[in-house]
PDB file of C-alpha atoms in Angstrom:
ATOM      1  CA  UNK A 246      -0.132  -0.012   0.126  1.00 93.00           C
ATOM      2  CA  UNK A 247       1.468   3.342  -0.956  1.00 96.00           C
ATOM      3  CA  UNK A 248       0.612   6.816   0.260  1.00 97.00           C
ATOM      4  CA  UNK A 249      -0.282  10.045  -1.601  1.00 97.00           C
ATOM      5  CA  UNK A 250      -0.019  13.704  -0.549  1.00 98.00           C
ATOM      6  CA  UNK A 251      -3.043  15.856  -0.522  1.00 98.00           C
ATOM      7  CA  UNK A 252      -1.885  18.666  -3.038  1.00 97.00           C
ATOM      8  CA  UNK A 253       0.514  21.054  -1.407  1.00 96.00           C
ATOM      9  CA  UNK A 254      -0.254  20.041   2.313  1.00 97.00           C
ATOM     10  CA  UNK A 255       1.558  17.908   4.736  1.00 97.00           C
ATOM     11  CA  UNK A 256      -1.387  15.593   4.805  1.00 97.00           C
ATOM     12  CA  UNK A 257      -1.001  11.892   3.344  1.00 96.00           C
ATOM     13  CA  UNK A 258      -3.451   9.121   2.895  1.00 97.00           C
ATOM     14  CA  UNK A 259      -3.258   5.553   1.842  1.00 98.00           C
ATOM     15  CA  UNK A 260      -4.131   5.244  -1.992  1.00 98.00           C
ATOM     16  CA  UNK A 261      -7.091   3.037  -0.658  1.00 98.00           C
ATOM     17  CA  UNK A 262      -8.991   4.550   2.301  1.00 98.00           C
ATOM     18  CA  UNK A 263     -11.775   3.172   4.331  1.00 97.00           C
ATOM     19  CA  UNK A 264     -15.332   4.916   4.125  1.00 95.00           C
ATOM     20  CA  UNK A 265     -16.812   3.804   7.660  1.00 95.00           C
ATOM     21  CA  UNK A 266     -20.120   5.163   7.293  1.00 91.00           C
ATOM     22  CA  UNK A 267     -22.177   1.820   6.884  1.00 87.00           C
ATOM     23  CA  UNK A 268     -20.514   0.038   9.782  1.00 90.00           C
ATOM     24  CA  UNK A 269     -22.856  -0.702  12.713  1.00 71.00           C
ATOM     25  CA  UNK A 270     -25.906   0.137  10.504  1.00 64.00           C
ATOM     26  CA  UNK A 271     -28.012  -1.440   7.704  1.00 64.00           C
ATOM     27  CA  UNK A 272     -27.475   1.397   5.144  1.00 63.00           C
ATOM     28  CA  UNK A 273     -25.545  -0.966   2.798  1.00 55.00           C
ATOM     29  CA  UNK A 274     -26.686  -4.470   3.962  1.00 64.00           C
ATOM     30  CA  UNK A 275     -26.324  -5.482   7.683  1.00 70.00           C
ATOM     31  CA  UNK A 276     -22.961  -4.729   9.421  1.00 80.00           C
ATOM     32  CA  UNK A 277     -22.900  -5.461  12.909  1.00 85.00           C
ATOM     33  CA  UNK A 278     -20.691  -3.357  15.356  1.00 86.00           C
ATOM     34  CA  UNK A 279     -18.592  -6.668  15.999  1.00 90.00           C
ATOM     35  CA  UNK A 280     -17.963  -6.999  12.382  1.00 90.00           C
ATOM     36  CA  UNK A 281     -17.090  -3.253  11.911  1.00 92.00           C
ATOM     37  CA  UNK A 282     -14.368  -3.775  14.751  1.00 94.00           C
ATOM     38  CA  UNK A 283     -12.736  -6.591  12.941  1.00 95.00           C
ATOM     39  CA  UNK A 284     -12.863  -4.834   9.587  1.00 96.00           C
ATOM     40  CA  UNK A 285     -11.286  -1.684  11.096  1.00 97.00           C
ATOM     41  CA  UNK A 286      -8.438  -3.664  12.652  1.00 97.00           C
ATOM     42  CA  UNK A 287      -7.825  -5.811   9.445  1.00 97.00           C
ATOM     43  CA  UNK A 288      -7.646  -2.628   7.268  1.00 98.00           C
ATOM     44  CA  UNK A 289      -4.820  -1.589   9.512  1.00 97.00           C
ATOM     45  CA  UNK A 290      -3.085  -4.955   8.943  1.00 97.00           C
ATOM     46  CA  UNK A 291      -3.623  -4.538   5.054  1.00 97.00           C
ATOM     47  CA  UNK A 292      -1.745  -1.120   5.242  1.00 97.00           C
ATOM     48  CA  UNK A 293      -4.913   1.174   4.992  1.00 98.00           C
ATOM     49  CA  UNK A 294      -4.160   4.281   7.145  1.00 98.00           C
ATOM     50  CA  UNK A 295      -6.917   6.834   6.128  1.00 98.00           C
ATOM     51  CA  UNK A 296     -10.528   6.362   7.681  1.00 98.00           C
ATOM     52  CA  UNK A 297     -13.272   8.687   6.834  1.00 98.00           C
ATOM     53  CA  UNK A 298     -16.343   9.116   9.046  1.00 97.00           C
ATOM     54  CA  UNK A 299     -18.809  11.804  10.071  1.00 96.00           C
ATOM     55  CA  UNK A 300     -20.836  13.072  13.129  1.00 96.00           C
ATOM     56  CA  UNK A 301     -24.195  12.399  11.208  1.00 93.00           C
ATOM     57  CA  UNK A 302     -23.516   8.648  10.690  1.00 93.00           C
ATOM     58  CA  UNK A 303     -25.773   6.988  13.371  1.00 90.00           C
ATOM     59  CA  UNK A 304     -25.860  10.480  15.134  1.00 90.00           C
ATOM     60  CA  UNK A 305     -22.278  10.096  16.539  1.00 93.00           C
ATOM     61  CA  UNK A 306     -22.277   6.288  16.795  1.00 93.00           C
ATOM     62  CA  UNK A 307     -19.945   5.672  13.786  1.00 94.00           C
ATOM     63  CA  UNK A 308     -17.446   8.298  15.258  1.00 96.00           C
ATOM     64  CA  UNK A 309     -17.442   6.308  18.583  1.00 96.00           C
ATOM     65  CA  UNK A 310     -17.089   2.996  16.880  1.00 95.00           C
ATOM     66  CA  UNK A 311     -13.992   4.355  15.056  1.00 97.00           C
ATOM     67  CA  UNK A 312     -12.457   6.166  17.945  1.00 97.00           C
ATOM     68  CA  UNK A 313     -12.844   3.127  20.276  1.00 96.00           C
ATOM     69  CA  UNK A 314     -11.303   0.576  17.819  1.00 97.00           C
ATOM     70  CA  UNK A 315      -8.423   2.776  16.178  1.00 97.00           C
ATOM     71  CA  UNK A 316      -7.679   4.992  19.298  1.00 96.00           C
ATOM     72  CA  UNK A 317      -4.683   2.724  20.333  1.00 96.00           C
ATOM     73  CA  UNK A 318      -3.242   3.263  16.805  1.00 97.00           C
ATOM     74  CA  UNK A 319      -3.899   7.116  16.580  1.00 96.00           C
ATOM     75  CA  UNK A 320      -0.502   7.880  15.802  1.00 96.00           C
ATOM     76  CA  UNK A 321      -0.213   5.517  12.760  1.00 96.00           C
ATOM     77  CA  UNK A 322      -3.312   6.893  10.876  1.00 97.00           C
ATOM     78  CA  UNK A 323      -5.293   9.836   9.666  1.00 98.00           C
ATOM     79  CA  UNK A 324      -8.866  10.459  10.837  1.00 98.00           C
ATOM     80  CA  UNK A 325     -11.239  12.470   8.551  1.00 98.00           C
ATOM     81  CA  UNK A 326     -14.759  13.523   9.731  1.00 98.00           C
ATOM     82  CA  UNK A 327     -17.511  15.963   8.779  1.00 98.00           C
ATOM     83  CA  UNK A 328     -19.802  18.373  10.240  1.00 98.00           C
ATOM     84  CA  UNK A 329     -22.687  20.711   9.415  1.00 98.00           C
ATOM     85  CA  UNK A 330     -25.850  18.592  10.260  1.00 96.00           C
ATOM     86  CA  UNK A 331     -27.864  19.262  13.562  1.00 95.00           C
ATOM     87  CA  UNK A 332     -27.609  15.540  14.339  1.00 89.00           C
ATOM     88  CA  UNK A 333     -30.089  15.869  17.152  1.00 84.00           C
ATOM     89  CA  UNK A 334     -32.729  17.069  14.784  1.00 78.00           C
ATOM     90  CA  UNK A 335     -35.210  14.910  12.892  1.00 67.00           C
ATOM     91  CA  UNK A 336     -34.815  14.361   9.242  1.00 61.00           C
ATOM     92  CA  UNK A 337     -36.602  16.396   6.573  1.00 55.00           C
ATOM     93  CA  UNK A 338     -39.112  14.340   4.342  1.00 48.00           C
ATOM     94  CA  UNK A 339     -37.626  14.255   0.985  1.00 43.00           C
ATOM     95  CA  UNK A 340     -35.675  11.819  -1.056  1.00 38.00           C
ATOM     96  CA  UNK A 341     -32.515  12.051   0.840  1.00 47.00           C
ATOM     97  CA  UNK A 342     -33.880  12.737   4.269  1.00 58.00           C
ATOM     98  CA  UNK A 343     -31.441  15.276   5.448  1.00 82.00           C
ATOM     99  CA  UNK A 344     -31.221  16.902   8.608  1.00 88.00           C
ATOM    100  CA  UNK A 345     -31.198  20.705   9.044  1.00 93.00           C
ATOM    101  CA  UNK A 346     -27.701  22.266   8.712  1.00 96.00           C
ATOM    102  CA  UNK A 347     -25.852  25.005  10.412  1.00 97.00           C
ATOM    103  CA  UNK A 348     -22.659  26.738   9.638  1.00 98.00           C
ATOM    104  CA  UNK A 349     -22.335  29.540  12.232  1.00 98.00           C
ATOM    105  CA  UNK A 350     -18.824  29.906  13.952  1.00 98.00           C
ATOM    106  CA  UNK A 351     -20.213  28.595  17.588  1.00 98.00           C
ATOM    107  CA  UNK A 352     -21.818  25.562  15.972  1.00 98.00           C
ATOM    108  CA  UNK A 353     -18.578  24.702  13.946  1.00 98.00           C
ATOM    109  CA  UNK A 354     -16.637  24.684  17.165  1.00 98.00           C
ATOM    110  CA  UNK A 355     -19.401  22.820  19.105  1.00 98.00           C
ATOM    111  CA  UNK A 356     -19.667  20.170  16.484  1.00 98.00           C
ATOM    112  CA  UNK A 357     -15.730  19.802  16.422  1.00 98.00           C
ATOM    113  CA  UNK A 358     -15.312  19.437  20.200  1.00 98.00           C
ATOM    114  CA  UNK A 359     -18.097  16.676  20.085  1.00 98.00           C
ATOM    115  CA  UNK A 360     -16.349  14.723  17.366  1.00 98.00           C
ATOM    116  CA  UNK A 361     -13.014  14.954  19.430  1.00 98.00           C
ATOM    117  CA  UNK A 362     -14.769  13.475  22.333  1.00 98.00           C
ATOM    118  CA  UNK A 363     -16.346  10.590  20.311  1.00 97.00           C
ATOM    119  CA  UNK A 364     -13.268   9.894  18.557  1.00 98.00           C
ATOM    120  CA  UNK A 365     -11.206   9.981  21.719  1.00 98.00           C
ATOM    121  CA  UNK A 366      -8.467  12.096  20.060  1.00 98.00           C
ATOM    122  CA  UNK A 367      -7.179  15.566  20.596  1.00 97.00           C
ATOM    123  CA  UNK A 368      -7.027  16.507  16.772  1.00 98.00           C
ATOM    124  CA  UNK A 369      -8.830  15.781  13.495  1.00 98.00           C
ATOM    125  CA  UNK A 370      -6.544  15.414  10.393  1.00 98.00           C
ATOM    126  CA  UNK A 371      -9.242  16.482   7.916  1.00 98.00           C
ATOM    127  CA  UNK A 372     -12.208  18.136   9.003  1.00 98.00           C
ATOM    128  CA  UNK A 373     -14.979  18.523   6.106  1.00 98.00           C
ATOM    129  CA  UNK A 374     -18.222  20.609   5.484  1.00 98.00           C
ATOM    130  CA  UNK A 375     -20.768  17.738   4.989  1.00 98.00           C
ATOM    131  CA  UNK A 376     -22.797  18.346   1.902  1.00 98.00           C
ATOM    132  CA  UNK A 377     -22.512  22.157   1.986  1.00 98.00           C
ATOM    133  CA  UNK A 378     -24.557  24.135  -0.323  1.00 98.00           C
ATOM    134  CA  UNK A 379     -23.310  27.563  -1.937  1.00 98.00           C
ATOM    135  CA  UNK A 380     -24.464  29.435   0.940  1.00 97.00           C
ATOM    136  CA  UNK A 381     -21.970  27.734   3.208  1.00 98.00           C
ATOM    137  CA  UNK A 382     -19.141  27.887   0.664  1.00 98.00           C
ATOM    138  CA  UNK A 383     -19.800  31.749   0.612  1.00 98.00           C
ATOM    139  CA  UNK A 384     -19.896  32.120   4.372  1.00 98.00           C
ATOM    140  CA  UNK A 385     -16.772  33.702   5.650  1.00 98.00           C
ATOM    141  CA  UNK A 386     -17.863  32.985   9.351  1.00 98.00           C
ATOM    142  CA  UNK A 387     -17.384  29.262   8.711  1.00 98.00           C
ATOM    143  CA  UNK A 388     -13.961  29.347   7.445  1.00 98.00           C
ATOM    144  CA  UNK A 389     -12.939  31.846  10.014  1.00 98.00           C
ATOM    145  CA  UNK A 390     -13.964  29.405  12.665  1.00 98.00           C
ATOM    146  CA  UNK A 391     -12.098  26.537  10.962  1.00 98.00           C
ATOM    147  CA  UNK A 392      -9.032  28.682  10.856  1.00 98.00           C
ATOM    148  CA  UNK A 393      -9.068  29.463  14.383  1.00 98.00           C
ATOM    149  CA  UNK A 394      -9.621  25.746  15.303  1.00 98.00           C
ATOM    150  CA  UNK A 395      -6.797  25.001  13.080  1.00 98.00           C
ATOM    151  CA  UNK A 396      -4.499  27.576  14.919  1.00 98.00           C
ATOM    152  CA  UNK A 397      -5.506  25.811  18.158  1.00 98.00           C
ATOM    153  CA  UNK A 398      -4.255  22.733  16.903  1.00 98.00           C
ATOM    154  CA  UNK A 399      -7.697  21.062  17.124  1.00 98.00           C
ATOM    155  CA  UNK A 400      -7.705  20.239  13.296  1.00 98.00           C
ATOM    156  CA  UNK A 401      -4.914  19.970  10.801  1.00 98.00           C
ATOM    157  CA  UNK A 402      -6.587  20.488   7.548  1.00 98.00           C
ATOM    158  CA  UNK A 403     -10.238  21.136   6.317  1.00 98.00           C
ATOM    159  CA  UNK A 404     -12.044  20.557   3.136  1.00 98.00           C
ATOM    160  CA  UNK A 405     -15.471  20.029   1.557  1.00 98.00           C
ATOM    161  CA  UNK A 406     -17.432  16.684   1.134  1.00 98.00           C
ATOM    162  CA  UNK A 407     -19.928  17.230  -1.820  1.00 98.00           C
ATOM    163  CA  UNK A 408     -23.400  15.524  -1.736  1.00 96.00           C
ATOM    164  CA  UNK A 409     -25.462  13.821  -0.882  1.00 93.00           C
ATOM    165  CA  UNK A 410     -25.962  12.863  -4.526  1.00 90.00           C
ATOM    166  CA  UNK A 411     -23.515  12.949  -7.518  1.00 93.00           C
ATOM    167  CA  UNK A 412     -22.973  16.435  -8.817  1.00 95.00           C
ATOM    168  CA  UNK A 413     -22.384  19.892  -6.898  1.00 97.00           C
ATOM    169  CA  UNK A 414     -19.814  21.033  -9.350  1.00 98.00           C
ATOM    170  CA  UNK A 415     -20.291  24.603  -8.732  1.00 98.00           C
ATOM    171  CA  UNK A 416     -19.925  24.156  -4.974  1.00 98.00           C
ATOM    172  CA  UNK A 417     -16.726  22.210  -5.333  1.00 98.00           C
ATOM    173  CA  UNK A 418     -15.227  24.717  -7.817  1.00 98.00           C
ATOM    174  CA  UNK A 419     -15.953  27.681  -5.686  1.00 98.00           C
ATOM    175  CA  UNK A 420     -14.498  26.135  -2.620  1.00 98.00           C
ATOM    176  CA  UNK A 421     -11.419  25.260  -4.598  1.00 98.00           C
ATOM    177  CA  UNK A 422     -11.276  28.567  -6.073  1.00 97.00           C
ATOM    178  CA  UNK A 423     -11.842  30.788  -3.135  1.00 98.00           C
ATOM    179  CA  UNK A 424     -11.145  28.904  -0.002  1.00 98.00           C
ATOM    180  CA  UNK A 425      -7.878  27.351   1.571  1.00 97.00           C
ATOM    181  CA  UNK A 426      -9.173  23.852   1.505  1.00 98.00           C
ATOM    182  CA  UNK A 427      -6.902  20.773   1.554  1.00 98.00           C
ATOM    183  CA  UNK A 428      -9.418  18.294  -0.215  1.00 98.00           C
ATOM    184  CA  UNK A 429     -12.698  17.784  -2.086  1.00 98.00           C
ATOM    185  CA  UNK A 430     -14.822  14.548  -1.644  1.00 98.00           C
ATOM    186  CA  UNK A 431     -16.896  13.710  -4.506  1.00 98.00           C
ATOM    187  CA  UNK A 432     -18.630  10.852  -6.368  1.00 97.00           C
ATOM    188  CA  UNK A 433     -16.238   9.566  -8.897  1.00 98.00           C
ATOM    189  CA  UNK A 434     -16.012   6.267 -10.736  1.00 97.00           C
ATOM    190  CA  UNK A 435     -15.866   4.705 -14.089  1.00 96.00           C
ATOM    191  CA  UNK A 436     -19.431   5.089 -14.782  1.00 96.00           C
ATOM    192  CA  UNK A 437     -20.075   8.318 -13.170  1.00 96.00           C
ATOM    193  CA  UNK A 438     -16.907  10.640 -14.294  1.00 97.00           C
ATOM    194  CA  UNK A 439     -18.475  14.161 -13.889  1.00 97.00           C
ATOM    195  CA  UNK A 440     -18.018  16.507 -12.451  1.00 97.00           C
ATOM    196  CA  UNK A 441     -15.248  14.353 -10.579  1.00 98.00           C
ATOM    197  CA  UNK A 442     -12.889  14.641 -13.730  1.00 98.00           C
ATOM    198  CA  UNK A 443     -13.286  18.337 -13.675  1.00 98.00           C
ATOM    199  CA  UNK A 444     -12.574  18.635  -9.855  1.00 98.00           C
ATOM    200  CA  UNK A 445      -9.496  16.736 -10.169  1.00 98.00           C
ATOM    201  CA  UNK A 446      -8.210  19.026 -12.769  1.00 98.00           C
ATOM    202  CA  UNK A 447      -9.018  22.109 -10.650  1.00 98.00           C
ATOM    203  CA  UNK A 448      -7.753  20.613  -7.303  1.00 98.00           C
ATOM    204  CA  UNK A 449      -4.384  19.980  -8.958  1.00 97.00           C
ATOM    205  CA  UNK A 450      -3.959  23.574  -9.909  1.00 97.00           C
ATOM    206  CA  UNK A 451      -5.251  24.625  -6.527  1.00 98.00           C
ATOM    207  CA  UNK A 452      -2.853  22.365  -4.552  1.00 98.00           C
ATOM    208  CA  UNK A 453      -5.776  20.452  -2.929  1.00 98.00           C
ATOM    209  CA  UNK A 454      -6.352  16.783  -2.974  1.00 98.00           C
ATOM    210  CA  UNK A 455      -9.416  14.607  -3.995  1.00 98.00           C
ATOM    211  CA  UNK A 456     -11.216  11.771  -2.115  1.00 98.00           C
ATOM    212  CA  UNK A 457     -13.262   9.590  -4.629  1.00 98.00           C
ATOM    213  CA  UNK A 458     -16.340   8.096  -2.865  1.00 97.00           C
ATOM    214  CA  UNK A 459     -18.747   5.686  -4.294  1.00 96.00           C
ATOM    215  CA  UNK A 460     -15.963   4.191  -6.437  1.00 97.00           C
ATOM    216  CA  UNK A 461     -17.849   1.143  -7.517  1.00 96.00           C
ATOM    217  CA  UNK A 462     -21.064   3.009  -8.414  1.00 95.00           C
ATOM    218  CA  UNK A 463     -22.990   1.771  -5.403  1.00 92.00           C
ATOM    219  CA  UNK A 464     -21.825  -1.742  -5.861  1.00 92.00           C
ATOM    220  CA  UNK A 465     -22.281  -1.932  -9.664  1.00 95.00           C
ATOM    221  CA  UNK A 466     -18.546  -2.221 -10.392  1.00 96.00           C
ATOM    222  CA  UNK A 467     -18.248  -5.073  -7.654  1.00 94.00           C
ATOM    223  CA  UNK A 468     -19.763  -7.352 -10.524  1.00 94.00           C
ATOM    224  CA  UNK A 469     -22.159  -8.923  -8.298  1.00 92.00           C
ATOM    225  CA  UNK A 470     -25.665  -7.332  -9.100  1.00 92.00           C
ATOM    226  CA  UNK A 471     -27.919  -8.779 -11.662  1.00 92.00           C
ATOM    227  CA  UNK A 472     -31.175  -7.317 -13.433  1.00 91.00           C
ATOM    228  CA  UNK A 473     -33.082  -8.960 -10.608  1.00 91.00           C
ATOM    229  CA  UNK A 474     -31.269  -7.511  -7.720  1.00 90.00           C
ATOM    230  CA  UNK A 475     -33.476  -5.607  -5.157  1.00 89.00           C
ATOM    231  CA  UNK A 476     -32.345  -3.966  -2.016  1.00 86.00           C
ATOM    232  CA  UNK A 477     -33.748  -4.283   1.441  1.00 83.00           C
ATOM    233  CA  UNK A 478     -35.710  -1.585   3.248  1.00 80.00           C
ATOM    234  CA  UNK A 479     -33.101   0.944   4.645  1.00 76.00           C
ATOM    235  CA  UNK A 480     -30.433   0.082   2.192  1.00 81.00           C
ATOM    236  CA  UNK A 481     -29.084   3.314   0.635  1.00 78.00           C
ATOM    237  CA  UNK A 482     -28.912   2.023  -2.820  1.00 84.00           C
ATOM    238  CA  UNK A 483     -32.636   2.278  -2.847  1.00 82.00           C
ATOM    239  CA  UNK A 484     -32.422   5.666  -3.669  1.00 82.00           C
ATOM    240  CA  UNK A 485     -30.772   4.885  -7.180  1.00 87.00           C
ATOM    241  CA  UNK A 486     -33.327   4.684 -10.098  1.00 89.00           C
ATOM    242  CA  UNK A 487     -33.853   1.472 -11.835  1.00 90.00           C
ATOM    243  CA  UNK A 488     -32.215   2.935 -15.076  1.00 92.00           C
ATOM    244  CA  UNK A 489     -28.914   3.188 -12.995  1.00 92.00           C
ATOM    245  CA  UNK A 490     -29.015  -0.879 -12.549  1.00 94.00           C
ATOM    246  CA  UNK A 491     -30.303  -1.914 -15.992  1.00 94.00           C
ATOM    247  CA  UNK A 492     -27.951   0.591 -18.006  1.00 95.00           C
ATOM    248  CA  UNK A 493     -25.074   0.114 -15.614  1.00 94.00           C
ATOM    249  CA  UNK A 494     -24.940  -3.707 -16.151  1.00 96.00           C
ATOM    250  CA  UNK A 495     -24.964  -3.100 -19.962  1.00 96.00           C
ATOM    251  CA  UNK A 496     -22.010  -0.717 -19.552  1.00 96.00           C
ATOM    252  CA  UNK A 497     -20.031  -3.206 -17.540  1.00 95.00           C
ATOM    253  CA  UNK A 498     -20.253  -5.845 -20.146  1.00 95.00           C
ATOM    254  CA  UNK A 499     -18.543  -3.374 -22.524  1.00 95.00           C
ATOM    255  CA  UNK A 500     -15.712  -2.627 -20.217  1.00 94.00           C
ATOM    256  CA  UNK A 501     -15.222  -6.271 -19.081  1.00 93.00           C
ATOM    257  CA  UNK A 502     -12.173  -6.416 -21.199  1.00 92.00           C
ATOM    258  CA  UNK A 503     -10.479  -4.614 -18.181  1.00 91.00           C
ATOM    259  CA  UNK A 504     -10.726  -7.871 -16.214  1.00 88.00           C
ATOM    260  CA  UNK A 505     -10.522 -10.243 -19.191  1.00 81.00           C
ATOM    261  CA  UNK A 506      -7.086  -9.395 -20.635  1.00 69.00           C
ATOM    262  CA  UNK A 507      -5.052 -11.770 -18.605  1.00 71.00           C
ATOM    263  CA  UNK A 508      -4.316  -9.257 -15.996  1.00 71.00           C
ATOM    264  CA  UNK A 509      -4.909 -10.651 -12.416  1.00 84.00           C
ATOM    265  CA  UNK A 510      -7.546  -8.126 -11.308  1.00 93.00           C
ATOM    266  CA  UNK A 511     -11.379  -8.093 -10.545  1.00 95.00           C
ATOM    267  CA  UNK A 512     -13.731  -5.628 -11.993  1.00 96.00           C
ATOM    268  CA  UNK A 513     -13.652  -3.734  -8.712  1.00 97.00           C
ATOM    269  CA  UNK A 514      -9.854  -3.568  -8.684  1.00 97.00           C
ATOM    270  CA  UNK A 515      -9.812  -2.297 -12.175  1.00 96.00           C
ATOM    271  CA  UNK A 516     -12.504   0.330 -11.301  1.00 97.00           C
ATOM    272  CA  UNK A 517     -10.512   1.534  -8.137  1.00 97.00           C
ATOM    273  CA  UNK A 518      -7.134   1.589 -10.310  1.00 96.00           C
ATOM    274  CA  UNK A 519      -8.877   3.971 -12.851  1.00 97.00           C
ATOM    275  CA  UNK A 520      -9.583   6.375 -10.244  1.00 98.00           C
ATOM    276  CA  UNK A 521      -6.103   6.375  -8.785  1.00 97.00           C
ATOM    277  CA  UNK A 522      -4.775   6.530 -12.229  1.00 96.00           C
ATOM    278  CA  UNK A 523      -7.139   9.633 -13.150  1.00 97.00           C
ATOM    279  CA  UNK A 524      -5.361  11.831 -10.460  1.00 97.00           C
ATOM    280  CA  UNK A 525      -7.531  11.124  -7.256  1.00 98.00           C
ATOM    281  CA  UNK A 526      -5.633  11.081  -3.938  1.00 98.00           C
ATOM    282  CA  UNK A 527      -7.241   8.405  -2.321  1.00 98.00           C
ATOM    283  CA  UNK A 528     -10.306   6.221  -2.800  1.00 98.00           C
ATOM    284  CA  UNK A 529     -12.754   5.562  -0.087  1.00 97.00           C
ATOM    285  CA  UNK A 530     -14.834   2.581  -0.690  1.00 96.00           C
ATOM    286  CA  UNK A 531     -17.710   1.298   1.532  1.00 91.00           C
ATOM    287  CA  UNK A 532     -16.471  -1.852   2.983  1.00 92.00           C
ATOM    288  CA  UNK A 533     -18.792  -4.322   4.697  1.00 91.00           C
ATOM    289  CA  UNK A 534     -17.082  -7.607   4.345  1.00 93.00           C
ATOM    290  CA  UNK A 535     -13.731  -9.298   4.768  1.00 95.00           C
ATOM    291  CA  UNK A 536     -13.891 -10.260   1.132  1.00 95.00           C
ATOM    292  CA  UNK A 537     -14.475  -6.670  -0.012  1.00 95.00           C
ATOM    293  CA  UNK A 538     -11.729  -5.274   2.023  1.00 96.00           C
ATOM    294  CA  UNK A 539      -9.287  -7.774   0.813  1.00 96.00           C
ATOM    295  CA  UNK A 540     -10.179  -7.150  -2.787  1.00 97.00           C
ATOM    296  CA  UNK A 541     -10.292  -3.331  -2.502  1.00 97.00           C
ATOM    297  CA  UNK A 542      -6.806  -3.045  -0.573  1.00 97.00           C
ATOM    298  CA  UNK A 543      -5.448  -5.452  -3.402  1.00 95.00           C
ATOM    299  CA  UNK A 544      -6.340  -2.618  -6.001  1.00 94.00           C
ATOM    300  CA  UNK A 545      -3.335  -0.706  -4.832  1.00 89.00           C
ATOM    301  CA  UNK A 546      -1.069  -3.393  -6.355  1.00 88.00           C
ATOM    302  CA  UNK A 547      -2.602  -4.326  -9.545  1.00 89.00           C
TER     303      UNK A 547
END
């Protein structure tokens, strides 16, 4: 496993990171807390040193899990988390079910202090605005608070995590062009290359890094889904339209040569390798099993 630097910063990440959001939940199939603990420790054994969580995942439960398991290894790894949602508030009634957001200075500090407690650490390596709209990107108060916290040593770097769905090009570009961010996190994969391709180009000029999430297009590029696949209630992939599955499977057949040319790589490994060779700093797949973990970590060496 190799590491890469986030642009011009001193922050480094393993090429394959670990998106922890599904651990201890049923958002992507059932992953028990015990299984989550085992996967986190196994990831360290495989050389993964970059872990991404968020305070909204399980209303802090995911951060607590990550902190408890990885705490003894804190100096060996980098922790990234997110803020912006009022995690004590109820979800709004629309397709993504988001909670209300806040970006004022006191809230930024309060959220960071809470994340530090849950993670059991004295600093966050990368602190990210979670799904910010343009209003947040343009709010000077938010970034002034982040700079204050950085000066105090409570965070090393900050960035933006775009979402909840694919897109948010303008927000990402505005952040890269006007803010001293270290990273942009965005959906980017073989089947969904925009706006990730453009963000990678602009981030390179701005001296920032790019974290690629949803690298297998919500499991399509794992090459395990079929036209008959259905997702259980609560599974996050239920938000995807039917066309995503049907058309995606057809596209996969057109790129099957990537793992049928004699090279010893799976479709998922080819998909992750594509992202790394496209200029992203790190790939943060959702990992729910030992088999996935071994496969994804192996993508760094194919």
